[in-house]
């Protein structure tokens, strides 16, 4: 098979890129190792920046987003006694939208056939070849047959564990990583949210987050040591802990219910440089991971594919190579700013095992400053709703 762009990975990054390219008449094929059902079974983020929703509106893949997405005017930071509201709409003029990543993925998948976006699922042993040449290709196995797809460019949108980043020589790439000493224990339940906006809580017993997926489905988290096991956390125990950590105001409005999904996710900050080598381009989790504090993961992937689709459009439509040449530098500039925000919010709202009384006083002072400073709240709001593309 031959095409102009081979995309590896049918998560949100790969699907968004595929739709953006097809909208410009650029041929592409998406290769995915998993089944559609497996991809849609993954529970992920649910807060969309304006950057991401603008892409969906631009593509016209927004019917359910418009009908079901919840516009949020702000969010709160809790310190055990009070809620410090960050008025994102008032401070920046922008909303964020609560709409699950699973739903975004479903919408992009459903729109693919009518828009001529070819997706090959259940592709085994995906491998990249000749990425440093003008004739790169991807091989994979399906139904007992080895296939080969040739394209001018390869876009690695296959996540942290995919083969794309591994195809870049060790002496070319550089990794930056911070592994956090805790994970997030999350519960998804069909109950109304305890608050109409998200709450990030810093309590003496640890971090908690009250979030939602809709007016009838809630997502809650607490941080736990990495040694914890999910089977040791009954639903009742988790609801009890959430009620303590979120504080009395939120706890009074918590509706309990059985878990639809419950899991523990480790936290890390990770960046791989460069995001381009030869004719291979990385986007999304293939190039960077952020802790979920601040909800930047999916949104950062959306900004990557915005830059990448614009660069490829310039190349194929106008023979302009500048966008392709500058993709990595341009994307990384925004990546590092998002990493900084996620890292700083994680440091502010979590109790780290190695920290002592001094670090705790610094958290208290920072929260006090945020509570009294419109400038500090504006800086947080600007990052939360998404920095300009």
Short mmCIF file of C-alpha atoms in Angstrom, two decimals:
data_model
loop_
_atom_site.label_atom_id
_atom_site.label_comp_id
_atom_site.label_asym_id
_atom_site.label_seq_id
_atom_site.Cartn_x
_atom_site.Cartn_y
_atom_site.Cartn_z
CA UNK A 1 0.00 0.00 0.00
CA UNK A 2 1.10 3.55 -0.67
CA UNK A 3 -0.08 6.79 0.88
CA UNK A 4 1.25 10.23 1.76
CA UNK A 5 1.25 9.87 5.56
CA UNK A 6 1.29 6.67 7.62
CA UNK A 7 -0.15 7.25 11.09
CA UNK A 8 0.62 4.73 13.82
CA UNK A 9 -1.99 4.68 16.57
CA UNK A 10 -5.78 5.19 16.55
CA UNK A 11 -6.07 7.02 19.84
CA UNK A 12 -7.23 10.66 19.88
CA UNK A 13 -3.89 12.00 18.54
CA UNK A 14 -3.80 9.68 15.54
CA UNK A 15 -7.49 10.06 14.78
CA UNK A 16 -7.39 13.86 15.03
CA UNK A 17 -4.35 14.00 12.78
CA UNK A 18 -5.98 11.66 10.28
CA UNK A 19 -9.13 13.76 10.09
CA UNK A 20 -7.18 17.01 9.76
CA UNK A 21 -5.14 15.59 6.88
CA UNK A 22 -8.17 14.11 5.09
CA UNK A 23 -9.96 17.46 5.40
CA UNK A 24 -7.12 18.91 3.31
CA UNK A 25 -7.21 16.09 0.78
CA UNK A 26 -3.99 14.53 2.05
CA UNK A 27 -3.96 10.73 1.85
CA UNK A 28 -3.23 8.82 5.04
CA UNK A 29 -3.70 5.42 6.63
CA UNK A 30 -3.92 4.74 10.37
CA UNK A 31 -2.42 1.51 11.70
CA UNK A 32 -3.56 0.35 15.16
CA UNK A 33 -2.53 -2.78 17.07
CA UNK A 34 -5.67 -2.98 19.25
CA UNK A 35 -9.37 -3.46 18.52
CA UNK A 36 -11.80 -0.52 18.53
CA UNK A 37 -13.50 -2.02 21.57
CA UNK A 38 -10.23 -2.10 23.52
CA UNK A 39 -9.48 1.53 22.69
CA UNK A 40 -12.94 2.67 23.74
CA UNK A 41 -12.67 0.66 26.95
CA UNK A 42 -9.82 2.82 28.24
CA UNK A 43 -11.00 5.40 30.78
CA UNK A 44 -9.11 8.63 30.31
CA UNK A 45 -9.33 12.38 30.78
CA UNK A 46 -12.46 14.44 30.47
CA UNK A 47 -11.53 18.14 30.49
CA UNK A 48 -11.02 19.70 27.05
CA UNK A 49 -9.19 22.95 26.41
CA UNK A 50 -10.50 25.44 23.88
CA UNK A 51 -7.66 24.26 21.60
CA UNK A 52 -9.16 20.77 21.46
CA UNK A 53 -12.80 21.77 21.11
CA UNK A 54 -11.87 24.27 18.38
CA UNK A 55 -10.36 21.38 16.39
CA UNK A 56 -13.53 19.32 16.73
CA UNK A 57 -15.69 22.29 15.70
CA UNK A 58 -13.39 22.96 12.74
CA UNK A 59 -13.73 19.36 11.60
CA UNK A 60 -17.49 19.36 12.09
CA UNK A 61 -17.21 16.36 14.40
CA UNK A 62 -18.98 18.09 17.24
CA UNK A 63 -22.66 17.10 17.31
CA UNK A 64 -22.43 15.10 20.54
CA UNK A 65 -19.87 17.51 21.98
CA UNK A 66 -22.31 20.38 21.48
CA UNK A 67 -25.23 18.38 22.89
CA UNK A 68 -23.52 16.70 25.85
CA UNK A 69 -20.38 18.72 26.66
CA UNK A 70 -20.52 20.72 29.88
CA UNK A 71 -19.02 24.22 29.74
CA UNK A 72 -17.07 25.02 32.89
CA UNK A 73 -16.48 28.61 34.00
CA UNK A 74 -13.85 27.74 36.61
CA UNK A 75 -12.54 25.26 39.16
CA UNK A 76 -11.50 25.25 42.81
CA UNK A 77 -8.41 24.57 44.88
CA UNK A 78 -9.23 23.28 48.37
CA UNK A 79 -6.87 23.33 51.35
CA UNK A 80 -8.97 21.41 53.85
CA UNK A 81 -10.89 24.40 55.12
CA UNK A 82 -11.83 26.56 52.13
CA UNK A 83 -12.42 26.52 48.40
CA UNK A 84 -10.30 28.93 46.38
CA UNK A 85 -12.23 29.44 43.14
CA UNK A 86 -10.31 30.14 39.94
CA UNK A 87 -12.71 32.02 37.67
CA UNK A 88 -11.28 30.91 34.34
CA UNK A 89 -14.02 32.53 32.27
CA UNK A 90 -13.81 35.85 34.06
CA UNK A 91 -10.01 35.91 34.01
CA UNK A 92 -9.41 34.68 30.46
CA UNK A 93 -12.74 34.88 28.62
CA UNK A 94 -12.52 31.13 27.92
CA UNK A 95 -14.30 27.99 29.07
CA UNK A 96 -13.07 24.46 29.35
CA UNK A 97 -15.48 21.68 28.37
CA UNK A 98 -16.13 18.49 30.30
CA UNK A 99 -16.49 15.73 27.70
CA UNK A 100 -14.79 12.38 28.13
CA UNK A 101 -11.77 11.36 26.05
CA UNK A 102 -13.57 8.09 25.33
CA UNK A 103 -16.41 10.07 23.78
CA UNK A 104 -14.01 12.16 21.68
CA UNK A 105 -12.40 8.94 20.43
CA UNK A 106 -15.79 7.39 19.64
CA UNK A 107 -16.87 10.46 17.67
CA UNK A 108 -13.64 10.46 15.64
CA UNK A 109 -13.93 6.72 14.95
CA UNK A 110 -17.58 7.00 13.89
CA UNK A 111 -16.80 9.83 11.47
CA UNK A 112 -13.89 8.01 9.80
CA UNK A 113 -15.71 5.91 7.14
CA UNK A 114 -17.76 8.72 5.63
CA UNK A 115 -14.66 10.93 5.44
CA UNK A 116 -12.46 8.37 3.77
CA UNK A 117 -10.14 7.88 6.73
CA UNK A 118 -8.81 4.33 6.54
CA UNK A 119 -8.01 2.63 9.86
CA UNK A 120 -6.45 -0.82 10.04
CA UNK A 121 -7.12 -2.38 13.44
CA UNK A 122 -5.49 -5.44 15.04
CA UNK A 123 -2.17 -4.87 13.26
CA UNK A 124 0.48 -7.00 14.97
CA UNK A 125 4.25 -6.53 15.08
CA UNK A 126 4.19 -3.00 13.74
CA UNK A 127 7.70 -1.89 12.73
CA UNK A 128 9.14 1.29 11.18
CA UNK A 129 11.78 1.17 8.45
CA UNK A 130 14.08 3.61 6.65
CA UNK A 131 12.85 6.62 8.61
CA UNK A 132 16.00 8.57 7.75
CA UNK A 133 15.35 8.22 4.00
CA UNK A 134 12.83 9.74 1.60
CA UNK A 135 11.04 6.38 1.34
CA UNK A 136 10.10 5.30 4.86
CA UNK A 137 7.61 2.51 5.35
CA UNK A 138 5.77 0.60 8.03
CA UNK A 139 5.31 -3.16 8.16
CA UNK A 140 2.77 -5.13 10.18
CA UNK A 141 1.07 -8.49 10.32
CA UNK A 142 -2.65 -9.11 10.01
CA UNK A 143 -4.57 -12.33 9.37
CA UNK A 144 -1.32 -14.24 8.97
CA UNK A 145 0.02 -11.95 6.25
CA UNK A 146 2.80 -9.37 6.40
CA UNK A 147 1.82 -5.99 4.95
CA UNK A 148 3.85 -2.95 3.98
CA UNK A 149 2.63 0.66 3.83
CA UNK A 150 4.83 3.23 2.15
CA UNK A 151 4.44 6.95 2.81
CA UNK A 152 6.41 10.16 2.58
CA UNK A 153 5.98 10.75 6.31
CA UNK A 154 5.31 8.57 9.35
CA UNK A 155 3.43 10.03 12.33
CA UNK A 156 4.02 8.17 15.58
CA UNK A 157 0.83 8.65 17.62
CA UNK A 158 1.12 5.28 19.36
CA UNK A 159 1.62 6.26 22.98
CA UNK A 160 4.41 5.79 25.45
CA UNK A 161 4.81 2.04 24.82
CA UNK A 162 4.49 2.12 21.02
CA UNK A 163 7.24 1.33 18.50
CA UNK A 164 7.58 4.81 16.99
CA UNK A 165 9.78 6.44 19.61
CA UNK A 166 11.81 3.22 19.90
CA UNK A 167 12.68 3.56 16.21
CA UNK A 168 14.72 6.71 16.89
CA UNK A 169 18.39 5.83 17.53
CA UNK A 170 19.48 6.07 21.17
CA UNK A 171 22.27 8.49 20.31
CA UNK A 172 19.76 10.89 18.74
CA UNK A 173 17.07 11.13 21.41
CA UNK A 174 17.16 12.51 24.93
CA UNK A 175 14.70 11.66 27.71
CA UNK A 176 13.64 13.86 30.62
CA UNK A 177 11.62 12.19 33.37
CA UNK A 178 10.26 12.71 36.86
CA UNK A 179 8.51 9.73 38.47
CA UNK A 180 6.22 10.66 41.35
CA UNK A 181 6.10 8.63 44.58
CA UNK A 182 2.35 7.98 44.43
CA UNK A 183 -0.45 7.01 42.09
CA UNK A 184 -4.01 8.17 41.61
CA UNK A 185 -6.71 5.79 42.76
CA UNK A 186 -9.78 6.65 40.71
CA UNK A 187 -13.43 5.67 40.83
CA UNK A 188 -16.01 6.24 38.09
CA UNK A 189 -19.63 6.04 39.18
CA UNK A 190 -23.06 6.91 37.82
CA UNK A 191 -23.85 9.51 40.47
CA UNK A 192 -24.30 13.29 40.22
CA UNK A 193 -21.14 15.36 40.86
CA UNK A 194 -20.69 16.78 44.34
CA UNK A 195 -19.92 20.21 42.88
CA UNK A 196 -20.68 21.93 39.59
CA UNK A 197 -16.95 22.56 39.02
CA UNK A 198 -13.80 20.48 39.54
CA UNK A 199 -12.18 20.56 42.97
CA UNK A 200 -8.47 19.87 43.53
CA UNK A 201 -7.89 19.27 47.25
CA UNK A 202 -4.74 19.31 49.37
CA UNK A 203 -5.56 17.63 52.69
CA UNK A 204 -3.31 16.42 55.49
CA UNK A 205 -4.29 12.86 54.53
CA UNK A 206 -3.39 13.49 50.88
CA UNK A 207 -4.66 14.75 47.55
CA UNK A 208 -8.20 14.37 46.20
CA UNK A 209 -9.98 15.43 43.02
CA UNK A 210 -13.70 15.73 42.44
CA UNK A 211 -14.45 15.66 38.72
CA UNK A 212 -17.28 14.62 36.42
CA UNK A 213 -18.05 13.22 33.00
CA UNK A 214 -21.65 14.41 32.84
CA UNK A 215 -24.42 15.61 35.12
CA UNK A 216 -25.04 12.00 36.12
CA UNK A 217 -21.53 10.48 35.99
CA UNK A 218 -18.73 11.41 38.39
CA UNK A 219 -15.00 10.75 38.48
CA UNK A 220 -13.10 10.99 41.76
CA UNK A 221 -9.44 10.44 42.67
CA UNK A 222 -7.21 10.23 45.70
CA UNK A 223 -3.46 9.80 45.75
CA UNK A 224 -2.11 6.60 47.32
CA UNK A 225 1.37 5.07 47.74
CA UNK A 226 2.53 3.01 44.78
CA UNK A 227 2.51 -0.05 47.04
CA UNK A 228 -1.29 0.09 47.42
CA UNK A 229 -3.44 -2.60 45.77
CA UNK A 230 -6.81 -1.92 44.22
CA UNK A 231 -8.41 -4.92 45.92
CA UNK A 232 -7.70 -3.34 49.32
CA UNK A 233 -9.95 -0.41 48.48
CA UNK A 234 -13.63 -1.22 48.73
CA UNK A 235 -16.07 1.32 47.34
CA UNK A 236 -17.10 2.32 50.86
CA UNK A 237 -13.53 2.85 51.99
CA UNK A 238 -12.82 5.05 49.00
CA UNK A 239 -15.98 7.12 49.45
CA UNK A 240 -15.11 7.60 53.13
CA UNK A 241 -11.61 8.81 52.27
CA UNK A 242 -12.91 11.18 49.60
CA UNK A 243 -15.35 12.70 52.06
CA UNK A 244 -12.52 13.50 54.45
CA UNK A 245 -10.02 14.84 51.91
CA UNK A 246 -12.41 17.00 49.90
CA UNK A 247 -13.54 18.87 52.99
CA UNK A 248 -16.94 19.39 54.60
CA UNK A 249 -18.49 21.60 51.90
CA UNK A 250 -17.92 19.09 49.11
CA UNK A 251 -18.46 16.04 51.31
CA UNK A 252 -21.97 17.22 52.20
CA UNK A 253 -22.93 16.88 48.54
CA UNK A 254 -21.24 13.59 47.64
CA UNK A 255 -23.63 10.95 46.30
CA UNK A 256 -22.25 7.45 46.73
CA UNK A 257 -22.69 4.65 44.25
CA UNK A 258 -21.08 1.45 42.97
CA UNK A 259 -17.91 1.78 40.90
CA UNK A 260 -18.19 1.35 37.13
CA UNK A 261 -14.40 1.41 36.97
CA UNK A 262 -11.70 1.61 39.61
CA UNK A 263 -7.95 1.71 39.03
CA UNK A 264 -4.61 3.04 40.25
CA UNK A 265 -2.56 5.05 37.76
CA UNK A 266 1.11 5.92 38.43
CA UNK A 267 2.16 9.53 37.81
CA UNK A 268 5.13 10.74 35.82
CA UNK A 269 6.38 13.74 33.89
CA UNK A 270 8.23 12.72 30.72
CA UNK A 271 9.50 14.45 27.59
CA UNK A 272 11.41 12.99 24.66
CA UNK A 273 13.46 15.26 22.42
CA UNK A 274 13.44 15.69 19.46
CA UNK A 275 9.89 15.05 18.28
CA UNK A 276 11.11 14.55 14.74
CA UNK A 277 13.84 12.35 13.29
CA UNK A 278 14.18 12.02 9.54
CA UNK A 279 10.66 11.55 8.22
CA UNK A 280 9.25 10.28 11.52
CA UNK A 281 7.24 12.70 13.66
CA UNK A 282 6.07 11.99 17.21
CA UNK A 283 2.85 13.36 18.68
CA UNK A 284 0.98 12.91 21.94
CA UNK A 285 2.04 10.35 24.54
CA UNK A 286 4.66 8.93 22.18
CA UNK A 287 6.68 12.07 22.96
CA UNK A 288 5.51 13.25 26.36
CA UNK A 289 3.56 12.29 29.47
CA UNK A 290 2.11 14.70 32.02
CA UNK A 291 0.63 13.90 35.41
CA UNK A 292 -3.16 14.20 35.19
CA UNK A 293 -3.14 17.23 37.50
CA UNK A 294 -4.42 20.02 35.28
CA UNK A 295 -5.77 17.72 32.52
CA UNK A 296 -3.11 18.41 29.90
CA UNK A 297 -2.51 14.99 28.31
CA UNK A 298 -5.17 14.85 25.59
CA UNK A 299 -5.03 18.61 25.10
CA UNK A 300 -1.29 18.55 24.53
CA UNK A 301 -1.78 15.85 21.90
CA UNK A 302 -4.31 18.12 20.19
CA UNK A 303 -1.82 20.97 20.00
CA UNK A 304 0.84 18.60 18.62
CA UNK A 305 -1.38 17.45 15.77
CA UNK A 306 -2.43 21.03 15.05
CA UNK A 307 1.21 21.95 14.47
CA UNK A 308 1.91 18.71 12.59
CA UNK A 309 -1.11 18.87 10.29
CA UNK A 310 -0.33 22.50 9.43
CA UNK A 311 3.29 21.53 8.67
CA UNK A 312 2.24 18.63 6.45
CA UNK A 313 -0.38 20.75 4.70
CA UNK A 314 2.33 23.27 3.86
CA UNK A 315 4.59 20.53 2.56
CA UNK A 316 2.07 18.71 0.38
CA UNK A 317 0.09 21.75 -0.79
CA UNK A 318 2.82 24.37 -1.27
CA UNK A 319 6.06 22.42 -1.14
CA UNK A 320 6.87 24.48 1.96
CA UNK A 321 9.38 22.56 4.07
CA UNK A 322 9.72 25.12 6.85
CA UNK A 323 6.82 23.81 8.92
CA UNK A 324 8.08 20.24 8.75
CA UNK A 325 11.61 21.34 9.65
CA UNK A 326 10.42 23.42 12.61
CA UNK A 327 7.76 21.06 13.96
CA UNK A 328 9.79 19.60 16.83
CA UNK A 329 11.03 22.93 18.14
CA UNK A 330 7.61 24.54 17.90
CA UNK A 331 5.77 21.65 19.56
CA UNK A 332 8.32 21.24 22.34
CA UNK A 333 8.08 24.92 23.29
CA UNK A 334 4.42 24.38 24.18
CA UNK A 335 5.02 20.90 25.62
CA UNK A 336 7.47 22.22 28.21
CA UNK A 337 5.08 24.98 29.30
CA UNK A 338 2.32 22.40 29.82
CA UNK A 339 4.77 20.14 31.68
CA UNK A 340 5.68 23.06 33.94
CA UNK A 341 2.05 23.75 34.77
CA UNK A 342 1.21 20.09 35.49
CA UNK A 343 4.37 19.67 37.58
CA UNK A 344 3.78 22.86 39.59
CA UNK A 345 0.11 22.04 40.29
CA UNK A 346 1.10 18.51 41.29
CA UNK A 347 3.71 19.91 43.71
CA UNK A 348 1.21 22.38 45.14
CA UNK A 349 -1.66 19.97 45.75
CA UNK A 350 0.13 16.77 46.89
CA UNK A 351 1.99 15.89 50.10
CA UNK A 352 5.29 14.32 49.05
CA UNK A 353 6.74 11.67 51.38
CA UNK A 354 10.17 13.34 51.49
CA UNK A 355 8.77 16.78 52.29
CA UNK A 356 8.85 18.22 55.79
CA UNK A 357 7.42 21.22 57.66
CA UNK A 358 9.22 23.74 55.44
CA UNK A 359 7.70 22.37 52.22
CA UNK A 360 4.28 22.31 53.84
CA UNK A 361 4.62 25.96 54.87
CA UNK A 362 5.51 26.76 51.27
CA UNK A 363 2.29 25.11 50.08
CA UNK A 364 0.26 27.07 52.63
CA UNK A 365 1.93 30.32 51.61
CA UNK A 366 1.36 29.63 47.91
CA UNK A 367 -2.32 28.83 48.43
CA UNK A 368 -2.74 31.97 50.56
CA UNK A 369 -1.11 34.03 47.82
CA UNK A 370 -3.31 32.50 45.14
CA UNK A 371 -6.42 33.16 47.24
CA UNK A 372 -5.57 36.88 47.51
CA UNK A 373 -3.97 37.61 44.16
CA UNK A 374 -5.85 38.09 40.90
CA UNK A 375 -2.52 38.00 39.06
CA UNK A 376 -1.73 34.55 40.47
CA UNK A 377 -5.22 33.31 39.67
CA UNK A 378 -4.91 34.68 36.12
CA UNK A 379 -1.65 32.83 35.55
CA UNK A 380 -3.27 29.58 36.69
CA UNK A 381 -6.39 30.22 34.61
CA UNK A 382 -4.39 30.97 31.45
CA UNK A 383 -2.55 27.67 31.73
CA UNK A 384 -5.66 25.71 32.68
CA UNK A 385 -7.75 26.80 29.69
CA UNK A 386 -4.73 26.27 27.38
CA UNK A 387 -1.94 28.50 26.19
CA UNK A 388 -2.23 29.91 22.65
CA UNK A 389 -1.22 27.69 19.74
#
